[in-house]
């Protein structure tokens, strides 16, 4: 880079990091490190006094050049950067936020992978690009991204736009904190404490502990490892080798992260048992119940399961990643009847409560610092014990992560804004809309409900006219299996709505409709059924 | 909630989710689920035709009430929400972004935990709060948060403000994607592919694979599990029980996540070995080298280690979470000489390259789908094989997570904006500034360098006047040990700068200064030393 920066003071010359620049000289491609292209000196220091036309800008101190780099003053052009952020914010406001409630917009503008690659020019090059070009790129990226905020996006267990959590998320990005020590994240650690406390109250525990982490799957891993640590604390140091096989019980409807967790934690997927038979020579240590299964939205009977766990001294973990939000509703919290008897709970406010991806709490009933004992590694550069404040607030050592995002904050902001009552109302309305859809499905020709839903997952088949008279035998099901994927393709290419489909436990492909957002209304439910019929009636 | 929403059409009445509301009737506290307070009916459906003064708003369809909830139209007041977002964005712009380069601002406004709790009123209540109150809260939260963007925040391995990655992060939050399938995240999956490809090129591999994930610690877990899977694929199903003890080798300077990982994965912290002795009856499967250690910024000799790994058929993982960014610099990439011989690499662009927390790649040399075979769980509701597009783009099953953030995107945006040359310049400048600081430390009375740095970590003691004449015996070190914490306390309370201290391997507490951001200049380096001297000269 020598010779690339001249010894001048003007900000515009020094600050090429905010301007597109071309290589000033033929340069070798950026390769893997090989000695040939490297300079042999570590640093060539040219220290104050021997360079720099100080007279040009008398207010500056001496120019300092080290290794050909001018070290005086910042090299970013803050004004240009701020303008860029402002322009981009305007674009985001117009193209994402204002359109988030507009049903006339497309949910997605489908392009196949190869075509989209051509359209977006994703390649990274030596030279940078000017702001106007970057803003065009931002526009393209928004254009071809799926609008998960759209009132007709029903594809996943999250949807819609919550203005409050969005503001919290913007703040988080601007402040760029990492939540491990009080000295670096005082506000966000206290916010996390306050949110966990409240969630613990809703679970019905008198006290507890917890940590926000990147996903329900990770929460389930936390639970599995914590239960194992409780069962045999030596495993932390000694590992599983030489021990009898650990097994855990869950239902076949559990989330796939149970198997991922068992594999990752060295327990092995074979030791995730779906039937409660005793297995001689194996050591059960954990039962995982699910409150709100991913596909069907089903709830395990927690009280019954808790009875069994108590009888056998087993840790009860409840994966309420999806269903936990029903706890906010006095009407629907009985779906989780008995959850206060769990030892740990996973609950993701980024789903039904719209806190933004990701916002996932792992909660523990234990208050004897089990979580910390299990996870701590006591890094001396972060968790110094001779700090001048109460280091019990340095909670980062409870985490499997080092850097950690302040995910509790976005939920806190929405809760502050809406109050418990506002959150409750959201849950009640989503479930009322679900019920409305169910009744419509029952009434409409060509729609067939898979089962009565317990929650906001409505699973149904669309039976096109050509199959309506057919007997429900193997041929019927084989043909029906092809219908949902074909309609989904048309739906994506049209961009009019998005909902998921899947086969499940011997049932052929069916649609799964998920209702979450208060931007959604019964008109969207009607539209959904009309549109599926429109897309599929010639099949 | 029945009776809380009246049957009217006006948006302002229906949309109480955007307005502060008080309970309309005495309500029991939100408790754990008990049957007593629950209604006995699941849903009370009042379907079209039997309610609603349609004549009041002729353009609307029939009012639909389910379970006391009006289902017509969205219940959010989008206009008010948008205004709130706009107001908050203005606040963020003024209070965070514009001040990010202003050295006259404080780095932090210290408050002890109990006082800060009182100041912030973090409690969550039944009733929500109006927008003006929420904006005041936003202001307070910004005020008491540490300004990690500040030019004098040197406390961690991240710092500064990159305007481009910030814009990408705002876009991410507004679009709220989850990166697992092409149908839901077409753009962000392709962006991730492009970024991984380029990072693989910089490592020096001809091809490879990888995944962005929430942290260098998690990357190290990925590596440990993948190496184990390669060593014995059966472990995925069968687990570790009954197998000989697996051991791995690393250096004592490795990140603490090595031990966390070994514990989490069921390997056990005892099986993380710091000396390369053979251990009869134990099975070595992995060597972890570090490129850029956390405290000292030291680099392991990768070529030597790779030789050993080749000789013994061991997986070589390089934790380059911190040091990987030196690969962007033709001058400094030789610090990682030999990295192309690694089997896997952890590299966090959120540190030196300022992509925003978190942006962490786990990269693998293997191109035989090892990552996917190791991690996949084939969830039928996400990774359907009968989709209409090329499902090899549905890369989410390579992850331990289900929902996953598009972290590659923020790095992509900065790279597009600055080009490889701009990123290289940042690295070069940060290391030139580090070198300048080192030379200043050597010149100044009362400062003592711990060691010559290899990278951007400058470790040094400040020796206050009262200790300068003392012999460097036990008493000297005991007294010196107390100096850094005492200065840190004064520094935090004054808010003038932040840098870390720690003891390390028999060395008493010393400061660790980390230089990253292009907002920083030699004037800040001078200030740092002046300020430490000012804060400590009476000690």
CSV table of C-alpha atoms in Angstrom, one decimal, chain A residues 1 31 35 44 67 72 96 104 112 124 181 192 208 222 261 263 277 295 300 308 489-490 500 505:
chain,number,residue,atom,x,y,z
A,1,UNK,CA,0.0,0.0,0.0
A,31,UNK,CA,-3.8,-14.7,-2.4
A,35,UNK,CA,6.2,-15.2,1.6
A,44,UNK,CA,8.9,1.0,9.1
A,67,UNK,CA,4.7,2.1,7.6
A,72,UNK,CA,-3.1,11.7,12.3
A,96,UNK,CA,-39.9,-2.0,3.9
A,104,UNK,CA,-51.3,-4.7,-2.7
A,112,UNK,CA,-34.5,-18.8,-9.4
A,124,UNK,CA,-16.7,-8.9,-3.9
A,181,UNK,CA,-20.1,-7.9,31.6
A,192,UNK,CA,-32.3,-9.0,30.5
A,208,UNK,CA,-35.3,-18.8,38.7
A,222,UNK,CA,-28.7,-25.7,27.1
A,261,UNK,CA,-28.8,-31.5,20.4
A,263,UNK,CA,-25.8,-35.5,18.4
A,277,UNK,CA,-40.1,-48.1,28.0
A,295,UNK,CA,-46.1,-28.6,12.5
A,300,UNK,CA,-48.1,-32.2,25.5
A,308,UNK,CA,-43.8,-39.2,35.8
A,489,UNK,CA,-44.9,-23.1,-6.8
A,490,UNK,CA,-47.7,-21.0,-8.4
A,500,UNK,CA,-45.9,-23.7,4.1
A,505,UNK,CA,-46.4,-38.9,10.0
